[in-house]
């Protein structure tokens, strides 16, 4: 089955720890994204990558880091510098749309991170 | 002004009625428009995409786009209790990634 997988589903972090969230897609999409969603809030863009070995900061990149060494994978590290990391983290990927723009974007099932 | 605005709701409709969800956007250069459904505790699911003015129908769902007035809407016919969810409007302006509204919560009363 084609799709986007995220692991783990639930993650608990102690203060001062770095943790890495996994995101893999087998849809052959060039672009991948990380969003954060807080309770009752919309989606906020953390990082995005339009091609392998290239990524750009989104609106709330401070305290996060990413890598894009393979087309299929876009892991997100939540560092100890992120002061309030408890949230629902969503990975997404998208097709290339009309005139090179963005086509349809699909989401993985998400990782719920809680700081203890 | 937010780039993508939605009424947070809740929008309450009786079972079998038409639910009408609206979204306005600020960037006139916006190119692509999407509606997502998000159940509580789950990730967003793409239900409709629309790229040109007019209506696009898919089953019980119709997306309507009016670029001159800068709004996009989603109609859900014959609403079912299983349609109760938060509906997110997303717009691609050509800059980076999709910009999402904060969502409208829909409640379908049996």
Coordinates of N, CA and C in Angstrom, one line a residue:
Chain A
X1 N 0.8 -1.2 0.0 CA 0.0 0.0 0.0 C 0.9 1.2 0.0
X2 N 0.5 2.2 -0.8 CA 1.2 3.5 -0.8 C 0.7 4.4 0.3
X3 N 1.7 5.1 0.9 CA 1.2 6.0 2.0 C 2.4 6.6 2.8
X4 N 2.1 7.2 3.9 CA 3.0 7.9 4.7 C 2.9 7.3 6.1
X5 N 4.1 6.9 6.6 CA 4.1 6.3 7.9 C 4.9 7.2 8.9
X6 N 4.5 7.3 10.1 CA 5.1 8.0 11.2 C 5.3 7.1 12.4
X7 N 6.5 7.2 13.0 CA 6.7 6.4 14.2 C 7.5 7.3 15.2
X8 N 7.3 7.0 16.5 CA 6.3 6.2 17.1 C 5.0 7.0 17.0
X9 N 3.9 6.3 17.4 CA 2.6 6.9 17.5 C 2.5 7.8 18.7
X10 N 3.1 7.4 19.8 CA 3.2 8.2 21.1 C 4.6 8.2 21.5
X11 N 5.1 9.4 22.0 CA 6.4 9.5 22.5 C 6.5 10.4 23.7
X12 N 7.2 9.9 24.7 CA 7.3 10.7 25.9 C 8.8 11.1 26.1
X13 N 9.0 12.4 26.4 CA 10.3 12.9 26.5 C 10.5 13.6 27.8
X14 N 11.7 13.3 28.4 CA 12.1 14.0 29.6 C 12.7 15.4 29.3
X15 N 12.6 16.3 30.1 CA 13.1 17.6 29.9 C 14.6 17.5 29.6
X16 N 15.2 18.2 28.6 CA 16.6 18.2 28.3 C 17.0 17.1 27.3
X17 N 16.0 16.3 26.9 CA 16.3 15.2 25.9 C 16.0 15.7 24.5
X18 N 16.8 15.2 23.6 CA 16.5 15.3 22.2 C 15.7 14.0 21.8
X19 N 14.7 14.2 20.9 CA 14.0 13.0 20.4 C 13.8 13.2 18.9
X20 N 13.8 12.0 18.2 CA 13.6 12.1 16.7 C 12.4 11.4 16.3
X21 N 11.6 12.0 15.5 CA 10.3 11.5 15.0 C 10.6 11.1 13.5
X22 N 10.1 9.9 13.2 CA 10.4 9.3 11.9 C 9.2 9.6 11.0
X23 N 9.5 9.8 9.7 CA 8.5 10.0 8.7 C 9.0 9.3 7.4
X24 N 8.3 8.4 6.8 CA 8.6 7.7 5.6 C 7.5 7.7 4.7
X25 N 7.7 7.9 3.3 CA 6.7 7.9 2.4 C 7.1 7.0 1.2
X26 N 6.2 6.3 0.6 CA 6.5 5.5 -0.6 C 5.6 5.9 -1.8
X27 N 5.2 7.2 -1.8 CA 4.4 7.8 -2.8 C 5.2 8.4 -3.9
X28 N 6.5 8.4 -3.8 CA 7.4 9.0 -4.8 C 7.2 10.5 -4.9
X29 N 6.8 11.1 -3.8 CA 6.6 12.6 -3.7 C 8.0 13.2 -3.5
X30 N 8.1 14.4 -4.2 CA 9.4 15.1 -4.0 C 9.3 16.0 -2.7
X31 N 8.2 16.5 -2.4 CA 8.1 17.5 -1.3 C 7.6 16.8 0.0
X32 N 8.2 17.2 1.1 CA 7.7 16.7 2.4 C 7.7 17.8 3.4
X33 N 6.9 17.7 4.4 CA 6.6 18.8 5.4 C 6.5 18.2 6.8
X34 N 6.8 19.1 7.8 CA 6.4 18.8 9.2 C 5.6 20.0 9.7
X35 N 4.5 19.6 10.4 CA 3.6 20.5 11.0 C 3.5 20.2 12.5
X36 N 3.1 21.2 13.2 CA 2.8 21.0 14.6 C 1.3 21.5 14.8
X37 N 0.6 20.7 15.6 CA -0.8 21.1 16.0 C -1.0 21.0 17.5
X38 N -1.4 22.1 18.0 CA -1.7 22.2 19.5 C -3.2 22.0 19.6
X39 N -3.6 21.6 20.8 CA -5.1 21.4 21.0 C -5.9 22.5 20.6
X40 N -6.9 22.3 19.8 CA -7.9 23.3 19.3 C -7.3 24.4 18.4
X41 N -6.1 24.1 17.9 CA -5.4 25.0 17.0 C -5.2 24.5 15.6
X42 N -4.8 25.4 14.7 CA -4.6 25.0 13.4 C -3.2 24.4 13.2
X43 N -2.8 24.1 12.0 CA -1.5 23.5 11.7 C -0.4 24.6 11.5
X44 N 0.7 24.5 12.1 CA 1.8 25.4 11.9 C 3.0 24.7 11.3
X45 N 3.6 25.3 10.3 CA 4.7 24.7 9.5 C 6.0 24.8 10.3
X46 N 6.7 23.7 10.4 CA 8.0 23.7 11.1 C 9.1 23.7 10.1
X47 N 9.2 22.8 9.2 CA 10.2 22.7 8.2 C 9.5 22.1 6.9
X48 N 10.1 22.3 5.8 CA 9.7 21.6 4.6 C 10.9 21.4 3.7
X49 N 10.7 20.4 2.8 CA 11.8 20.1 1.9 C 11.1 19.8 0.5
X50 N 11.6 20.4 -0.5 CA 11.1 20.2 -1.9 C 11.9 19.3 -2.7
X51 N 13.1 18.9 -2.2 CA 14.0 18.0 -2.9 C 15.0 17.4 -2.0
X52 N 15.6 16.3 -2.3 CA 16.6 15.7 -1.5 C 17.7 16.6 -1.2
X53 N 18.2 16.6 0.0 CA 19.4 17.4 0.4 C 19.1 18.9 0.5
X54 N 17.9 19.2 0.5 CA 17.5 20.6 0.7 C 16.3 20.7 1.5
X55 N 16.3 21.7 2.5 CA 15.1 21.9 3.3 C 15.1 23.4 3.7
X56 N 13.9 23.9 4.1 CA 13.7 25.3 4.5 C 13.0 25.4 5.8
X57 N 13.2 26.4 6.5 CA 12.5 26.7 7.8 C 11.1 27.1 7.5
X58 N 10.2 26.7 8.3 CA 8.8 27.2 8.3 C 8.6 28.3 9.3
X59 N 7.4 28.4 9.8 CA 7.1 29.5 10.7 C 7.6 29.3 12.1
X60 N 7.8 28.1 12.6 CA 8.2 27.8 14.0 C 9.4 26.8 14.0
X61 N 10.5 27.1 13.3 CA 11.6 26.2 13.2 C 12.5 26.1 14.5
X62 N 12.4 27.1 15.3 CA 13.3 27.2 16.4 C 13.1 26.0 17.4
X63 N 14.3 25.3 17.7 CA 14.2 24.2 18.6 C 14.0 22.9 17.9
X64 N 13.9 22.9 16.5 CA 13.7 21.7 15.7 C 14.9 21.6 14.7
X65 N 15.1 20.4 14.2 CA 16.1 20.2 13.1 C 15.6 19.0 12.3
X66 N 15.9 19.0 11.0 CA 15.5 18.0 10.1 C 16.7 17.6 9.2
X67 N 16.5 16.5 8.5 CA 17.5 16.1 7.4 C 16.6 15.5 6.3
X68 N 17.2 15.5 5.1 CA 16.5 14.9 3.9 C 17.6 14.3 3.0
X69 N 18.1 13.1 3.5 CA 19.1 12.4 2.8 C 18.6 11.4 1.8
X70 N 17.3 11.1 1.9 CA 16.7 10.2 1.0 C 15.3 10.8 0.6
X71 N 14.9 10.5 -0.6 CA 13.6 11.0 -1.0 C 12.4 10.5 -0.1
X72 N 12.6 9.3 0.4 CA 11.5 8.7 1.1 C 11.4 9.1 2.6
X73 N 12.4 9.7 3.1 CA 12.5 9.9 4.5 C 12.8 11.4 4.9
X74 N 12.1 11.9 6.0 CA 12.3 13.2 6.4 C 12.1 13.3 7.9
X75 N 13.1 12.8 8.7 CA 13.0 12.8 10.1 C 13.1 14.2 10.8
X76 N 12.4 14.3 11.9 CA 12.4 15.6 12.6 C 12.9 15.3 14.0
X77 N 13.9 16.1 14.4 CA 14.5 16.1 15.8 C 13.9 17.2 16.6
X78 N 13.4 16.9 17.7 CA 12.9 17.9 18.7 C 14.0 18.1 19.7
X79 N 14.7 19.2 19.7 CA 15.8 19.4 20.6 C 15.4 20.0 22.0
X80 N 16.4 19.9 22.9 CA 16.1 20.5 24.2 C 15.8 22.0 24.2
X81 N 16.2 22.6 23.1 CA 16.0 24.1 22.9 C 14.5 24.4 22.7
X82 N 13.7 23.4 22.3 CA 12.3 23.7 22.1 C 11.6 23.6 23.5
X83 N 11.1 24.8 23.9 CA 10.7 25.0 25.3 C 9.3 24.3 25.6
X84 N 8.5 24.2 24.6 CA 7.2 23.7 24.9 C 6.8 22.7 23.8
X85 N 7.5 21.5 23.8 CA 7.3 20.6 22.6 C 6.1 19.7 22.7
X86 N 5.3 19.7 23.7 CA 4.1 18.8 23.8 C 3.1 19.2 22.8
X87 N 2.9 18.4 21.8 CA 2.0 18.7 20.7 C 1.8 17.4 19.9
X88 N 0.9 17.6 18.8 CA 0.7 16.5 17.8 C 1.5 16.9 16.6
X89 N 2.4 16.0 16.2 CA 3.3 16.3 15.1 C 2.9 15.5 13.8
X90 N 2.7 16.3 12.7 CA 2.2 15.7 11.5 C 3.2 15.9 10.4
X91 N 3.5 14.8 9.7 CA 4.3 14.8 8.5 C 3.4 14.7 7.3
X92 N 3.8 15.3 6.2 CA 3.0 15.3 5.0 C 3.9 15.3 3.8
X93 N 3.4 14.8 2.7 CA 4.1 14.9 1.4 C 3.1 15.3 0.3
X94 N 3.7 15.9 -0.8 CA 2.8 16.4 -1.8 C 3.3 16.0 -3.2
X95 N 2.3 16.0 -4.1 CA 2.6 15.9 -5.5 C 3.0 17.2 -6.1
X96 N 3.6 17.2 -7.3 CA 3.8 18.5 -8.0 C 2.6 18.9 -8.7
X97 N 2.2 20.1 -8.6 CA 0.9 20.5 -9.2 C 1.1 21.2 -10.5
X98 N 0.0 22.0 -10.9 CA 0.0 22.7 -12.1 C 1.1 23.7 -12.2
X99 N 1.7 23.9 -13.4 CA 2.8 24.9 -13.6 C 3.9 24.8 -12.5
X100 N 4.1 23.6 -12.0 CA 5.2 23.4 -11.0 C 4.8 23.8 -9.6
X101 N 3.6 24.2 -9.4 CA 3.2 24.5 -8.1 C 2.9 23.2 -7.3
X102 N 2.2 23.4 -6.1 CA 1.9 22.3 -5.3 C 0.6 21.6 -5.6
X103 N 0.7 20.3 -5.7 CA -0.5 19.5 -5.9 C -1.1 19.1 -4.6
X104 N -1.7 17.9 -4.6 CA -2.4 17.4 -3.4 C -1.4 17.0 -2.3
X105 N -1.7 17.3 -1.1 CA -0.9 17.0 0.0 C -1.5 16.0 0.9
X106 N -0.8 15.0 1.3 CA -1.3 13.9 2.2 C -0.6 13.9 3.5
X107 N -1.3 13.5 4.5 CA -0.7 13.4 5.8 C -0.5 12.0 6.3
X108 N 0.6 11.9 7.2 CA 0.7 10.6 7.9 C -0.2 10.6 9.1
X109 N -0.1 9.5 9.9 CA -1.1 9.4 11.0 C -0.7 10.3 12.3
X110 N 0.5 10.8 12.3 CA 0.9 11.7 13.4 C 1.6 11.0 14.5
X111 N 2.4 11.8 15.2 CA 3.1 11.4 16.5 C 2.7 12.3 17.6
X112 N 2.2 11.8 18.7 CA 1.8 12.6 19.8 C 3.0 12.6 20.8
X113 N 3.6 13.8 21.0 CA 4.7 14.0 21.9 C 4.3 14.6 23.2
X114 N 4.7 14.0 24.3 CA 4.4 14.6 25.6 C 5.7 14.7 26.4
X115 N 5.9 15.9 27.0 CA 7.1 16.1 27.8 C 6.7 15.8 29.3
X116 N 7.5 15.0 29.9 CA 7.2 14.6 31.3 C 7.8 15.6 32.3
Chain B
X1 N -4.9 40.7 9.5 CA -5.8 39.8 8.8 C -5.1 38.4 8.6
X2 N -5.8 37.4 9.0 CA -5.2 36.0 8.7 C -5.2 35.7 7.2
X3 N -4.2 34.9 6.8 CA -4.2 34.6 5.4 C -5.4 33.7 4.9
X4 N -5.8 32.8 5.8 CA -6.9 31.9 5.5 C -7.8 32.0 6.7
X5 N -9.1 32.3 6.5 CA -10.0 32.5 7.7 C -11.2 31.6 7.5
X6 N -11.5 30.9 8.7 CA -12.7 30.1 8.8 C -13.4 30.4 10.1
X7 N -14.7 30.3 10.1 CA -15.5 30.4 11.3 C -15.2 29.1 12.1
X8 N -14.8 29.3 13.4 CA -14.5 28.1 14.2 C -15.6 27.2 14.5
X9 N -16.9 27.8 14.5 CA -18.1 27.0 14.8 C -18.2 26.8 16.3
X10 N -19.0 25.8 16.8 CA -19.4 24.7 15.9 C -20.6 25.0 15.0
X11 N -20.6 24.4 13.8 CA -21.8 24.5 12.9 C -22.6 23.2 13.2
X12 N -23.8 23.4 13.6 CA -24.7 22.3 13.9 C -25.8 22.2 12.9
X13 N -25.9 21.0 12.3 CA -26.9 20.8 11.3 C -27.6 19.4 11.6
X14 N -28.9 19.3 11.3 CA -29.6 18.0 11.5 C -29.2 17.0 10.4
X15 N -29.3 15.7 10.8 CA -29.0 14.7 9.9 C -29.8 14.8 8.6
X16 N -29.2 14.6 7.4 CA -29.9 14.8 6.2 C -29.9 16.1 5.6
X17 N -29.5 17.1 6.3 CA -29.4 18.5 5.8 C -28.2 18.8 5.0
X18 N -28.1 20.0 4.4 CA -26.9 20.4 3.7 C -26.0 21.2 4.7
X19 N -24.8 20.8 4.9 CA -23.8 21.6 5.7 C -23.0 22.5 4.7
X20 N -22.9 23.8 5.0 CA -22.2 24.7 4.2 C -21.0 25.3 5.0
X21 N -19.8 25.1 4.5 CA -18.6 25.5 5.2 C -17.9 26.5 4.3
X22 N -17.5 27.6 4.9 CA -16.9 28.7 4.1 C -15.5 29.1 4.6
X23 N -14.7 29.6 3.6 CA -13.3 29.9 3.8 C -13.0 31.1 3.0
X24 N -12.3 32.1 3.5 CA -11.8 33.3 2.7 C -10.3 33.3 2.8
X25 N -9.7 33.9 1.8 CA -8.2 34.0 1.8 C -7.8 35.3 1.3
X26 N -6.6 35.7 1.7 CA -6.2 37.1 1.4 C -5.3 37.3 0.2
X27 N -4.6 36.3 -0.2 CA -3.7 36.4 -1.3 C -4.4 36.2 -2.7
X28 N -4.5 37.2 -3.5 CA -5.2 37.1 -4.8 C -4.4 36.1 -5.7
X29 N -3.2 35.9 -5.5 CA -2.4 35.0 -6.4 C -2.5 33.6 -6.0
X30 N -3.4 33.2 -5.1 CA -3.5 31.8 -4.6 C -4.0 31.0 -5.8
X31 N -3.4 29.8 -5.9 CA -3.5 28.9 -7.1 C -4.3 27.7 -6.8
X32 N -4.2 27.1 -5.7 CA -4.8 25.8 -5.4 C -5.5 25.8 -4.1
X33 N -6.6 25.0 -4.0 CA -7.4 25.1 -2.8 C -7.9 23.7 -2.4
X34 N -7.8 23.5 -1.1 CA -8.1 22.1 -0.6 C -8.9 22.1 0.6
X35 N -9.7 21.1 0.8 CA -10.5 20.8 2.0 C -10.1 19.5 2.6
X36 N -9.8 19.6 3.9 CA -9.4 18.4 4.7 C -10.5 18.2 5.8
X37 N -10.7 16.9 6.1 CA -11.5 16.6 7.3 C -10.6 16.0 8.3
X38 N -10.8 16.4 9.6 CA -10.0 15.9 10.7 C -10.9 15.5 11.8
X39 N -10.9 14.2 12.1 CA -11.6 13.7 13.2 C -10.7 13.9 14.5
X40 N -11.4 14.0 15.6 CA -10.7 14.2 16.9 C -9.6 13.2 17.1
X41 N -8.3 13.7 17.3 CA -7.2 12.8 17.6 C -6.6 12.2 16.4
X42 N -7.1 12.5 15.2 CA -6.6 11.9 14.0 C -5.9 12.9 13.1
X43 N -5.2 12.5 12.1 CA -4.6 13.4 11.1 C -5.6 13.8 10.1
X44 N -5.3 15.0 9.4 CA -6.2 15.5 8.4 C -6.3 14.5 7.2
X45 N -7.4 14.4 6.6 CA -7.7 13.6 5.4 C -8.2 14.5 4.3
X46 N -7.5 14.4 3.1 CA -7.9 15.2 2.0 C -9.2 14.7 1.4
X47 N -10.2 15.7 1.3 CA -11.5 15.2 0.7 C -11.8 15.9 -0.6
X48 N -11.3 17.1 -0.8 CA -11.5 17.8 -2.1 C -10.4 18.7 -2.4
X49 N -10.1 18.9 -3.7 CA -9.2 19.9 -4.2 C -9.9 20.6 -5.4
X50 N -9.6 21.9 -5.5 CA -10.2 22.7 -6.6 C -9.2 23.7 -7.0
X51 N -9.1 23.9 -8.4 CA -8.1 24.7 -8.9 C -8.6 25.9 -9.8
X52 N -9.9 25.8 -10.2 CA -10.4 26.8 -11.1 C -11.8 27.2 -10.6
X53 N -12.2 28.4 -11.0 CA -13.5 28.9 -10.6 C -14.6 28.0 -10.9
X54 N -15.6 28.0 -10.0 CA -16.8 27.2 -10.3 C -17.0 26.1 -9.2
X55 N -17.8 25.1 -9.6 CA -18.1 24.0 -8.7 C -17.4 22.7 -9.1
X56 N -17.0 21.9 -8.1 CA -16.5 20.6 -8.3 C -17.2 19.6 -7.4
X57 N -17.8 18.6 -8.0 CA -18.6 17.7 -7.2 C -17.9 16.3 -7.1
X58 N -18.0 15.7 -5.9 CA -17.5 14.4 -5.7 C -18.4 13.7 -4.6
X59 N -19.3 12.9 -5.1 CA -20.2 12.2 -4.2 C -21.1 13.2 -3.5
X60 N -21.1 13.2 -2.2 CA -22.0 14.1 -1.4 C -21.3 15.5 -1.2
X61 N -20.0 15.6 -1.6 CA -19.3 16.9 -1.4 C -19.2 17.7 -2.7
X62 N -19.4 19.0 -2.5 CA -19.2 20.0 -3.6 C -18.3 21.1 -3.1
X63 N -17.2 21.3 -3.8 CA -16.4 22.5 -3.5 C -16.7 23.6 -4.5
X64 N -16.8 24.8 -4.0 CA -17.1 26.0 -4.8 C -15.9 27.0 -4.7
X65 N -15.4 27.5 -5.8 CA -14.4 28.5 -5.8 C -14.8 29.8 -6.5
X66 N -14.5 30.9 -5.9 CA -14.8 32.2 -6.5 C -13.5 33.1 -6.2
X67 N -12.7 33.1 -7.2 CA -11.4 33.8 -7.0 C -11.6 35.3 -7.0
X68 N -12.6 35.8 -7.7 CA -12.8 37.3 -7.6 C -13.2 37.8 -6.2
X69 N -14.0 36.9 -5.5 CA -14.4 37.3 -4.2 C -13.5 36.6 -3.1
X70 N -12.6 35.9 -3.6 CA -11.6 35.2 -2.7 C -12.2 34.4 -1.6
X71 N -13.1 33.5 -2.0 CA -13.6 32.5 -1.1 C -13.8 31.2 -1.7
X72 N -13.7 30.2 -0.9 CA -13.9 28.8 -1.3 C -14.9 28.2 -0.3
X73 N -15.8 27.4 -0.7 CA -16.7 26.8 0.2 C -16.8 25.3 -0.1
X74 N -17.3 24.6 0.9 CA -17.6 23.1 0.9 C -19.0 22.9 1.3
X75 N -19.8 22.2 0.4 CA -21.1 21.8 0.7 C -21.1 20.3 0.9
X76 N -21.8 19.9 2.0 CA -21.9 18.4 2.3 C -23.4 18.2 2.3
X77 N -23.9 17.4 1.2 CA -25.3 17.1 1.1 C -25.6 15.8 1.9
X78 N -26.9 15.7 2.4 CA -27.3 14.6 3.1 C -26.3 14.3 4.3
X79 N -26.1 15.3 5.1 CA -25.1 15.2 6.2 C -25.4 14.0 7.1
X80 N -24.4 13.3 7.5 CA -24.5 12.1 8.4 C -23.8 12.4 9.7
X81 N -24.2 11.7 10.8 CA -23.4 11.9 12.0 C -21.9 11.6 11.9
X82 N -21.6 10.7 10.9 CA -20.2 10.4 10.7 C -19.4 11.5 10.0
X83 N -20.1 12.6 9.5 CA -19.5 13.7 9.0 C -19.0 14.7 10.1
X84 N -19.4 14.5 11.3 CA -19.0 15.3 12.4 C -17.5 15.3 12.6
X85 N -16.9 16.4 12.4 CA -15.4 16.5 12.4 C -15.1 18.0 12.3
X86 N -13.8 18.3 12.3 CA -13.3 19.6 12.0 C -12.8 19.6 10.5
X87 N -13.3 20.7 9.8 CA -12.9 20.8 8.4 C -12.0 21.9 8.2
X88 N -10.8 21.6 7.6 CA -9.7 22.5 7.4 C -9.7 23.0 5.9
X89 N -9.6 24.3 5.7 CA -9.4 24.8 4.4 C -7.9 25.1 4.3
X90 N -7.4 24.8 3.1 CA -5.9 25.1 2.9 C -5.8 25.7 1.5
X91 N -4.8 26.6 1.4 CA -4.6 27.4 0.2 C -3.1 27.4 -0.2
X92 N -2.8 27.2 -1.4 CA -1.4 27.3 -1.9 C -1.3 28.6 -2.6
X93 N -0.4 29.5 -2.1 CA -0.2 30.8 -2.7 C 1.0 30.8 -3.7
X94 N 1.7 29.7 -3.8 CA 2.9 29.7 -4.7 C 4.2 30.0 -4.0
X95 N 4.1 30.2 -2.7 CA 5.3 30.6 -1.9 C 6.1 29.5 -1.3
X96 N 5.5 28.7 -0.5 CA 6.2 27.7 0.2 C 5.4 26.4 0.3
X97 N 4.5 26.4 1.2 CA 3.6 25.2 1.5 C 2.2 25.7 1.6
X98 N 1.3 24.8 1.9 CA -0.1 25.1 2.1 C -0.2 26.0 3.3
X99 N -1.1 27.0 3.3 CA -1.5 27.8 4.4 C -2.9 27.3 4.9
X100 N -3.0 26.9 6.1 CA -4.2 26.3 6.6 C -5.0 27.3 7.5
X101 N -6.3 27.2 7.3 CA -7.2 27.9 8.3 C -7.2 27.1 9.6
X102 N -7.8 27.7 10.6 CA -7.9 27.0 11.9 C -9.0 26.0 12.0
X103 N -9.9 25.9 11.0 CA -10.8 24.9 10.9 C -12.2 25.3 11.4
X104 N -13.2 24.6 10.9 CA -14.6 24.8 11.4 C -15.1 23.4 11.9
X105 N -15.6 23.4 13.1 CA -16.1 22.2 13.7 C -17.5 22.0 13.3
X106 N -17.8 20.8 12.7 CA -19.2 20.5 12.2 C -19.8 19.4 13.1
X107 N -21.0 19.7 13.6 CA -21.7 18.7 14.4 C -23.0 18.3 13.6
X108 N -23.2 17.1 13.3 CA -24.4 16.6 12.6 C -25.2 15.9 13.7
X109 N -26.4 16.5 13.9 CA -27.3 15.9 15.0 C -28.2 14.8 14.4
X110 N -28.2 13.6 15.1 CA -29.0 12.5 14.6 C -30.5 12.9 14.8

